[in-house]
Coordinates of C-alpha atoms in Angstrom, one line a residue:
X1 CA -1.4 68.7 -10.2
X2 CA 1.0 69.0 -13.1
X3 CA 3.8 71.6 -13.2
X4 CA 6.0 71.9 -16.3
X5 CA 9.6 71.7 -15.3
X6 CA 12.8 72.3 -17.1
X7 CA 14.2 69.4 -19.1
X8 CA 16.1 67.1 -16.8
X9 CA 14.1 68.1 -13.7
X10 CA 13.1 65.3 -11.2
X11 CA 9.7 63.8 -11.2
X12 CA 7.5 63.0 -8.2
X13 CA 5.5 59.9 -9.3
X14 CA 1.8 59.6 -8.4
X15 CA 0.3 56.6 -6.7
X16 CA -2.5 56.5 -9.3
X17 CA -2.2 56.2 -13.1
X18 CA -2.3 59.3 -15.4
X19 CA -4.9 59.5 -18.1
X20 CA -3.9 59.1 -21.7
X21 CA -4.7 62.8 -22.3
X22 CA -2.1 63.8 -19.7
X23 CA 0.5 61.5 -21.1
X24 CA -0.1 62.8 -24.6
X25 CA 0.3 66.4 -23.4
X26 CA 3.5 65.6 -21.6
X27 CA 5.2 64.5 -24.9
X28 CA 8.9 64.5 -24.3
X29 CA 8.9 67.3 -21.7
X30 CA 9.6 66.6 -18.0
X31 CA 7.1 67.4 -15.3
X32 CA 6.9 67.6 -11.6
X33 CA 3.9 65.6 -10.4
X34 CA 2.6 66.4 -6.9
X35 CA -0.2 64.3 -5.5
X36 CA -0.8 65.8 -2.0
X37 CA 1.4 68.9 -2.2
X38 CA 1.1 72.3 -3.8
X39 CA 3.8 71.7 -6.4
X40 CA 6.4 73.8 -4.5
X41 CA 8.3 70.7 -3.4
X42 CA 9.8 69.6 -6.7
X43 CA 10.8 66.0 -6.0
X44 CA 9.9 62.8 -4.3
X45 CA 11.5 60.3 -6.5
X46 CA 14.4 61.1 -8.9
X47 CA 12.8 59.7 -12.0
X48 CA 12.8 61.0 -15.6
X49 CA 10.0 60.2 -18.0
X50 CA 10.3 60.4 -21.7
X51 CA 7.1 59.4 -23.4
X52 CA 8.5 59.1 -26.9
X53 CA 11.8 57.7 -25.9
X54 CA 12.9 54.5 -24.3
X55 CA 12.0 53.9 -20.7
X56 CA 13.5 51.0 -18.7
X57 CA 10.4 50.8 -16.5
X58 CA 8.1 50.6 -19.5
X59 CA 10.4 48.0 -21.1
X60 CA 10.0 45.7 -18.1
X61 CA 6.2 46.0 -18.3
X62 CA 6.1 44.8 -21.9
X63 CA 5.0 41.1 -22.5
X64 CA 7.9 38.7 -22.4
X65 CA 8.8 36.8 -25.5
X66 CA 7.6 33.2 -25.3
X67 CA 10.2 30.7 -24.3
X68 CA 10.2 26.9 -24.3
X69 CA 9.3 25.6 -20.8
X70 CA 8.4 21.9 -21.2
X71 CA 8.4 20.0 -17.9
X72 CA 7.6 16.5 -16.9
X73 CA 4.3 16.0 -15.1
X74 CA 4.0 15.7 -11.4
X75 CA 2.6 12.1 -11.9
X76 CA 5.7 11.1 -13.8
X77 CA 7.9 12.6 -11.1
X78 CA 6.1 10.6 -8.4
X79 CA 6.5 7.4 -10.4
X80 CA 9.2 5.3 -8.9
X81 CA 10.1 1.6 -9.4
X82 CA 12.1 0.3 -6.4
X83 CA 13.5 -2.7 -8.2
X84 CA 14.7 -0.8 -11.2
X85 CA 16.1 2.0 -9.0
X86 CA 18.0 -0.4 -6.8
X87 CA 19.3 -2.7 -9.5
X88 CA 20.5 0.3 -11.6
X89 CA 22.5 1.6 -8.5
X90 CA 24.1 -1.8 -7.9
X91 CA 27.6 -2.7 -9.1
X92 CA 26.8 -5.6 -11.4
X93 CA 30.2 -6.9 -12.5
X94 CA 30.2 -10.7 -12.7
X95 CA 33.3 -12.8 -12.4
X96 CA 34.6 -13.2 -16.0
X97 CA 35.7 -16.7 -15.2
X98 CA 32.2 -17.9 -14.3
X99 CA 29.1 -17.8 -16.5
X100 CA 26.3 -15.6 -15.1
X101 CA 23.4 -17.4 -13.4
X102 CA 20.5 -15.0 -13.1
X103 CA 18.1 -16.1 -10.3
X104 CA 16.5 -12.6 -10.3
X105 CA 14.1 -12.5 -13.2
X106 CA 10.5 -13.5 -12.7
X107 CA 10.0 -14.4 -16.4
X108 CA 9.5 -18.2 -16.8
X109 CA 10.4 -18.1 -20.5
X110 CA 14.0 -16.7 -20.1
X111 CA 15.9 -20.0 -20.2
X112 CA 13.6 -21.8 -22.7
X113 CA 13.0 -24.8 -20.4
X114 CA 9.4 -23.9 -19.7
X115 CA 7.5 -23.5 -23.0
X116 CA 3.8 -23.1 -23.1
X117 CA 1.7 -26.0 -24.4
X118 CA 1.3 -26.8 -28.1
X119 CA -2.5 -26.3 -27.9
X120 CA -1.9 -22.8 -26.6
X121 CA 0.2 -22.0 -29.7
X122 CA -2.3 -23.6 -32.0
X123 CA -5.1 -21.5 -30.5
X124 CA -3.2 -18.4 -31.4
X125 CA -2.4 -19.6 -34.9
X126 CA -6.1 -20.4 -35.5
X127 CA -7.1 -16.9 -34.2
X128 CA -4.7 -15.3 -36.7
X129 CA -5.8 -17.5 -39.6
X130 CA -9.4 -16.8 -39.0
X131 CA -9.0 -13.1 -39.9
X132 CA -11.7 -12.2 -37.3
X133 CA -9.5 -10.5 -34.8
X134 CA -7.6 -7.8 -36.7
X135 CA -9.8 -4.9 -35.7
X136 CA -10.7 -3.1 -32.5
X137 CA -12.6 -4.9 -29.7
X138 CA -14.8 -3.3 -27.1
X139 CA -12.6 -1.7 -24.5
X140 CA -13.5 -4.3 -21.8
X141 CA -12.9 -7.1 -24.3
X142 CA -14.9 -9.3 -26.6
X143 CA -18.0 -10.7 -25.0
X144 CA -17.2 -14.3 -25.9
X145 CA -13.7 -14.0 -24.4
X146 CA -15.1 -12.5 -21.2
X147 CA -17.7 -15.2 -21.0
X148 CA -15.0 -17.8 -21.4
X149 CA -13.1 -16.4 -18.4
X150 CA -16.3 -16.1 -16.4
X151 CA -17.1 -19.7 -17.1
X152 CA -13.6 -20.9 -16.1
X153 CA -13.6 -19.2 -12.7
X154 CA -17.3 -19.3 -11.8
X155 CA -18.4 -21.5 -8.9
X156 CA -21.6 -21.7 -6.8
X157 CA -20.1 -19.7 -4.0
X158 CA -18.9 -17.0 -6.3
X159 CA -20.8 -17.1 -9.6
X160 CA -19.6 -15.0 -12.5
X161 CA -21.0 -13.8 -15.8
X162 CA -19.4 -12.0 -18.8
X163 CA -20.5 -8.7 -17.3
X164 CA -18.3 -9.4 -14.2
X165 CA -15.1 -9.7 -16.3
X166 CA -12.9 -7.0 -17.7
X167 CA -10.0 -8.0 -19.9
X168 CA -6.8 -6.0 -19.5
X169 CA -3.3 -5.6 -20.9
X170 CA -1.7 -8.1 -18.5
X171 CA -2.3 -8.5 -14.8
X172 CA -0.3 -5.3 -14.1
X173 CA -2.9 -3.2 -15.9
X174 CA -5.7 -5.0 -14.0
X175 CA -4.1 -4.0 -10.7
X176 CA -3.7 -0.4 -12.0
X177 CA -7.3 -0.1 -13.0
X178 CA -8.5 -1.5 -9.7
X179 CA -6.4 1.0 -7.8
X180 CA -7.6 3.9 -9.9
X181 CA -11.2 3.0 -9.5
X182 CA -11.0 2.5 -5.7
X183 CA -8.6 5.2 -4.5
X184 CA -8.4 9.0 -4.8
X185 CA -5.3 11.1 -4.2
X186 CA -4.9 11.6 -0.5
X187 CA -6.4 8.2 0.4
X188 CA -4.3 5.2 1.3
X189 CA -4.0 1.5 0.5
X190 CA -2.6 -1.4 2.5
X191 CA 0.0 -3.6 0.9
X192 CA 2.2 -6.5 2.1
X193 CA 5.8 -6.2 3.3
X194 CA 7.6 -7.9 1.7
X195 CA 5.5 -7.4 -1.4
X196 CA 5.4 -6.9 -5.1
X197 CA 6.9 -3.4 -5.8
X198 CA 4.4 -2.5 -8.5
X199 CA 1.7 -1.8 -5.9
X200 CA 3.8 1.1 -4.5
X201 CA 4.9 2.3 -7.9
X202 CA 1.3 2.7 -9.1
X203 CA -0.1 4.1 -5.9
X204 CA 2.5 6.9 -5.5
X205 CA 2.1 7.8 -9.2
X206 CA -1.6 8.4 -8.4
X207 CA -1.0 10.4 -5.3
X208 CA -2.2 7.6 -3.1
X209 CA -0.4 6.9 0.2
X210 CA 1.0 3.4 0.8
X211 CA 0.8 1.7 4.2
X212 CA 2.6 -1.6 4.6
X213 CA 1.4 -4.4 6.8
X214 CA 3.9 -7.0 8.0
X215 CA 4.2 -10.6 6.8
X216 CA 5.6 -13.2 9.3
X217 CA 8.4 -15.4 8.0
X218 CA 8.2 -17.7 11.0
X219 CA 4.6 -18.4 10.1
X220 CA 5.2 -19.1 6.4
X221 CA 4.6 -15.4 5.6
X222 CA 1.1 -15.2 7.0
X223 CA -0.3 -11.7 7.5
X224 CA 0.2 -10.0 10.9
X225 CA -3.5 -9.3 11.1
X226 CA -3.2 -7.2 14.3
X227 CA -0.7 -4.9 12.5
X228 CA -2.9 -4.8 9.4
X229 CA -5.9 -3.6 11.3
X230 CA -3.9 -1.0 13.2
X231 CA -3.2 0.7 9.8
X232 CA -6.8 1.1 8.7
X233 CA -8.3 4.5 8.9
X234 CA -11.2 6.4 7.3
X235 CA -9.0 7.1 4.2
X236 CA -8.2 3.5 3.5
X237 CA -9.4 2.6 0.0
X238 CA -8.5 -1.1 -0.2
X239 CA -6.4 -3.9 1.1
X240 CA -4.2 -5.7 -1.4
X241 CA -3.7 -9.5 -0.7
X242 CA -1.2 -11.3 -2.9
X243 CA -1.8 -15.1 -2.8
X244 CA 0.3 -17.1 -3.8
X245 CA 3.0 -14.5 -3.1
X246 CA 5.7 -12.8 -5.0
X247 CA 8.3 -12.6 -3.6
X248 CA 7.6 -15.1 -0.7
X249 CA 6.3 -18.2 -2.5
X250 CA 3.7 -18.5 0.3
X251 CA 0.2 -20.0 -0.1
X252 CA -2.4 -19.1 2.5
X253 CA -4.7 -21.6 4.1
X254 CA -8.5 -21.3 4.0
X255 CA -8.5 -20.5 7.7
X256 CA -6.1 -17.6 7.3
X257 CA -7.9 -16.3 4.2
X258 CA -11.1 -16.2 6.2
X259 CA -9.4 -14.2 9.0
X260 CA -8.2 -11.7 6.4
X261 CA -11.7 -11.4 5.0
X262 CA -13.0 -11.0 8.5
X263 CA -10.6 -8.1 9.2
X264 CA -11.7 -6.4 6.0
X265 CA -15.4 -6.9 6.8
X266 CA -14.9 -5.5 10.3
X267 CA -13.4 -2.3 8.9
X268 CA -15.7 -2.1 5.8
X269 CA -12.7 -2.1 3.4
X270 CA -12.8 -3.9 0.0
X271 CA -10.1 -6.3 -1.1
X272 CA -7.9 -6.3 -4.2
X273 CA -6.8 -9.9 -4.6
X274 CA -3.7 -10.3 -6.7
X275 CA -4.1 -14.0 -7.8
X276 CA -1.9 -14.1 -10.9
X277 CA -0.2 -17.2 -9.4
X278 CA -3.5 -18.8 -8.6
X279 CA -3.6 -22.6 -8.9
X280 CA 0.2 -22.7 -8.8
X281 CA 0.6 -24.2 -5.3
X282 CA 2.8 -27.2 -4.8
X283 CA 3.1 -27.5 -1.1
X284 CA 0.8 -29.0 1.6
X285 CA -1.5 -26.0 1.4
X286 CA -3.9 -26.0 -1.6
X287 CA -4.5 -22.7 -3.3
X288 CA -8.0 -21.2 -2.7
X289 CA -9.3 -18.1 -4.3
X290 CA -10.6 -15.4 -1.9
X291 CA -13.9 -14.6 -3.5
X292 CA -15.7 -17.9 -2.7
X293 CA -14.8 -17.5 1.0
X294 CA -16.4 -14.0 1.2
X295 CA -20.1 -13.4 1.7
X296 CA -20.0 -9.7 2.4
X297 CA -16.6 -8.1 1.4
X298 CA -16.5 -7.0 -2.2
X299 CA -13.4 -8.4 -4.0
X300 CA -11.7 -7.4 -7.2
X301 CA -9.6 -10.4 -8.3
X302 CA -6.8 -9.9 -10.7
X303 CA -5.3 -12.7 -12.8
X304 CA -4.1 -13.5 -16.3
X305 CA -2.3 -15.9 -18.7
X306 CA 1.3 -14.8 -17.8
X307 CA 2.4 -17.3 -15.2
X308 CA 0.1 -20.3 -15.3
X309 CA 0.2 -20.5 -19.1
X310 CA 3.8 -19.3 -19.3
X311 CA 3.2 -16.5 -21.8
X312 CA 3.9 -13.2 -19.9
X313 CA 4.7 -11.3 -23.2
X314 CA 1.2 -11.9 -24.5
X315 CA -0.2 -9.3 -22.0
X316 CA -3.5 -10.8 -21.3
X317 CA -5.0 -10.2 -17.9
X318 CA -8.4 -9.8 -16.3
X319 CA -10.4 -8.4 -13.4
X320 CA -13.1 -10.5 -11.8
X321 CA -15.8 -8.4 -10.0
X322 CA -17.2 -10.2 -7.0
X323 CA -19.9 -8.1 -5.3
X324 CA -22.7 -10.3 -4.1
X325 CA -24.0 -7.7 -1.7
X326 CA -24.0 -5.0 -4.3
X327 CA -21.6 -2.8 -2.2
X328 CA -19.7 -1.7 -5.3
X329 CA -23.0 -1.0 -7.1
X330 CA -22.9 0.4 -10.6
X331 CA -20.4 3.1 -9.8
X332 CA -17.4 0.8 -9.5
X333 CA -18.4 -1.2 -12.5
X334 CA -19.0 1.9 -14.6
X335 CA -15.7 3.3 -13.4
X336 CA -13.8 0.3 -14.5
X337 CA -15.4 0.5 -17.9
X338 CA -14.5 4.1 -18.3
X339 CA -10.9 3.6 -17.2
X340 CA -10.5 0.6 -19.6
X341 CA -11.5 2.9 -22.5
X342 CA -8.3 4.8 -22.4
X343 CA -6.4 2.1 -24.3
X344 CA -9.2 0.2 -25.9
X345 CA -8.4 -3.2 -24.4
X346 CA -5.7 -5.9 -24.8
X347 CA -4.5 -7.7 -27.9
X348 CA -7.5 -8.9 -29.9
X349 CA -5.7 -11.9 -31.3
X350 CA -5.1 -13.2 -27.8
X351 CA -8.7 -12.5 -27.1
X352 CA -9.7 -14.6 -30.1
X353 CA -7.6 -17.5 -28.8
X354 CA -8.6 -17.1 -25.1
X355 CA -11.5 -19.5 -25.0
X356 CA -9.5 -22.4 -26.4
X357 CA -6.4 -21.5 -24.3
X358 CA -8.2 -21.7 -20.9
X359 CA -10.6 -24.5 -21.7
X360 CA -8.5 -26.8 -23.9
X361 CA -5.1 -26.7 -22.4
X362 CA -4.5 -30.2 -21.1
X363 CA -4.3 -30.8 -17.4
X364 CA -1.0 -32.6 -17.9
X365 CA 0.6 -29.3 -18.9
X366 CA -0.3 -27.6 -15.6
X367 CA 0.9 -30.7 -13.7
X368 CA 4.2 -30.8 -15.4
X369 CA 4.8 -27.1 -14.7
X370 CA 3.9 -27.5 -11.0
X371 CA 6.0 -30.6 -10.7
X372 CA 9.1 -28.8 -12.1
X373 CA 8.6 -25.8 -9.8
X374 CA 8.2 -28.0 -6.7
X375 CA 11.3 -30.1 -7.6
X376 CA 13.5 -27.0 -8.1
X377 CA 12.1 -25.2 -5.0
X378 CA 12.7 -28.3 -2.8
X379 CA 16.2 -28.7 -4.3
X380 CA 17.1 -25.0 -3.6
X381 CA 15.6 -25.1 -0.1
X382 CA 17.4 -28.3 0.9
X383 CA 20.7 -27.1 -0.4
X384 CA 20.6 -23.6 1.2
X385 CA 19.3 -24.9 4.5
X386 CA 22.7 -26.3 5.3
X387 CA 24.6 -23.2 4.2
X388 CA 26.1 -21.4 7.2
X389 CA 24.5 -18.0 7.8
X390 CA 21.4 -18.5 5.6
X391 CA 17.8 -19.1 6.6
X392 CA 15.6 -20.1 3.6
X393 CA 11.9 -20.1 4.1
X394 CA 10.3 -23.1 2.4
X395 CA 7.9 -22.0 -0.4
X396 CA 4.5 -23.4 -1.0
X397 CA 3.8 -22.0 -4.5
X398 CA 4.4 -19.4 -7.2
X399 CA 8.0 -19.3 -8.5
X400 CA 10.0 -17.8 -5.7
X401 CA 11.9 -18.5 -2.5
X402 CA 13.0 -16.0 0.1
X403 CA 16.4 -16.6 1.9
X404 CA 17.2 -14.8 5.2
X405 CA 20.8 -13.6 5.8
X406 CA 22.2 -13.7 9.3
X407 CA 24.0 -10.5 8.9
X408 CA 25.8 -10.9 12.2
X409 CA 27.6 -13.8 10.6
X410 CA 28.8 -11.7 7.7
X411 CA 30.1 -8.5 9.4
X412 CA 31.9 -7.2 6.4
X413 CA 28.5 -6.6 4.7
X414 CA 26.1 -3.9 6.0
X415 CA 23.0 -5.3 4.4
X416 CA 21.6 -7.6 1.7
X417 CA 22.6 -5.1 -1.1
X418 CA 26.4 -5.3 -0.7
X419 CA 26.0 -9.0 0.1
X420 CA 24.3 -9.7 -3.3
X421 CA 26.6 -7.4 -5.1
X422 CA 29.6 -9.3 -3.9
X423 CA 27.9 -12.6 -4.8
X424 CA 27.7 -11.4 -8.4
X425 CA 31.3 -10.1 -8.6
X426 CA 32.8 -13.3 -7.0
X427 CA 30.4 -16.1 -8.1
X428 CA 28.4 -14.6 -11.0
X429 CA 25.1 -15.5 -9.3
X430 CA 22.5 -12.7 -9.3
X431 CA 19.8 -12.9 -6.6
X432 CA 17.5 -9.9 -6.0
X433 CA 18.1 -8.2 -2.6
X434 CA 14.9 -8.1 -0.7
X435 CA 15.4 -4.4 0.0
X436 CA 13.6 -4.2 -3.3
X437 CA 10.5 -5.5 -1.5
X438 CA 11.0 -3.3 1.6
X439 CA 12.4 -6.3 3.5
X440 CA 16.2 -5.9 4.0
X441 CA 18.6 -8.8 4.9
X442 CA 16.8 -11.3 2.7
X443 CA 17.2 -12.1 -1.0
X444 CA 14.8 -13.6 -3.5
X445 CA 15.5 -16.6 -5.7
X446 CA 13.5 -17.5 -8.8
X447 CA 13.1 -21.2 -9.1
X448 CA 12.3 -21.4 -12.9
X449 CA 15.9 -22.0 -14.0
X450 CA 16.9 -25.4 -15.3
X451 CA 17.8 -27.9 -12.6
X452 CA 21.5 -28.2 -13.4
X453 CA 21.7 -24.4 -13.3
X454 CA 20.0 -24.3 -9.9
X455 CA 22.4 -26.9 -8.5
X456 CA 25.4 -24.9 -9.8
X457 CA 24.0 -21.7 -8.3
X458 CA 23.4 -23.3 -4.9
X459 CA 27.0 -24.6 -5.0
X460 CA 28.4 -21.2 -5.7
X461 CA 26.2 -19.6 -3.0
X462 CA 27.6 -22.1 -0.5
X463 CA 31.2 -21.4 -1.6
X464 CA 30.6 -17.7 -1.2
X465 CA 29.0 -18.0 2.3
X466 CA 31.8 -20.3 3.5
X467 CA 34.4 -17.8 2.4
X468 CA 32.8 -14.8 4.2
X469 CA 31.1 -16.5 7.1
X470 CA 32.3 -15.5 10.6
X471 CA 30.8 -17.7 13.3
X472 CA 30.5 -17.0 17.0
X473 CA 34.2 -17.5 17.7
X474 CA 35.3 -15.1 15.0
X475 CA 32.8 -12.5 16.3
X476 CA 34.2 -12.8 19.8
X477 CA 37.7 -12.3 18.5
X478 CA 36.4 -9.2 16.6
X479 CA 34.9 -7.8 19.8
X480 CA 38.2 -8.4 21.7
X481 CA 40.2 -6.6 19.0
X482 CA 37.9 -3.5 19.6

């Protein structure tokens, strides 16, 4: 019920909206509005309405003026590189009186002592000069290039055809595509600890949980299979196995690989085999690919040119699809094809050279590379084995060596991070703290540096440890002082 009231009178607001006719009739006059009463009670709320004038309440109800509100995606916020984050937080101030020796970079080309073979370079030149590889290729790669990779890795136990190969922009993208095709947000993957940090970076970015299974340094970094199996549940999408290993330099025996495959078969979980360092073993254990050892477990094997052919910047990788029991079926294959179409494949010039690179590189080139890596790894292991407070683990392959720190012998350092920071500031030797690989109180050494540089680095590490080492007697004195 509406009652005209004198100007300035209070207004009892209704709980339901007025019609447009009522509002037009009201014009600029004030009214008492009573919903349940008889109009004799003049006010409920002390509100004035002026239809033709300004009204703070109406002003608030007007659409807001657009404002810039650009925000980073949730996927980007989840993306985290442990190595980059830790290194950026470290105090990297080398001793100005000693030239820096970086034993931290997993790029074999950094020091110029490990060039690729001349025939590899010639294959690239010929691909460019042919003029055939300047355009787009199929997203999964040229058929001839895929066939060349299939032929190189095919064997009677694990036959491959071109359709089983997908070319990628480096092995890193191969791993990314495999994770994306196998795992959904909310699922989990099993990865090694210590292990390559990219697995965690990619998984978390995808909203996939990471579970870490332990490696055993006392058993040359074999997998703790009991621990691995305890982590599997109904949301486990795959198990990542890195062999030969970065950062450990381990190479698994055939017997151990079969046990890993057995654990995967028991739990019906596929394997993502990161074999970028395949055929780069130099110890007593010969490298064996996983796929030929599996009769039931489907395996996606990731590899590439980066390490064995010493051209990481060329960004050529591949996925080998091993699925003899047709467990993946067409769905996984089609999924990999769809995912590869986002960037239309790797560099076409490298694709054009690929057949000649992998089939015509002389065996002598591979042997020389392995011989150098073995010599440097043996030198480093031998030198550091006699350094007080250090426990190097002898490597069997790849390009790395892990060194344990007996932290109780270096009480002034809380962990591997301040230890390696001080090693830089005093001796200008940069080793990557193994906290980067989720394995504190170790550090990783890259063995691709020139021999004389490796000798100098080991000498400086020895000097550093001798300076800061506090043996059992010193520790007892420290306890007495307390």
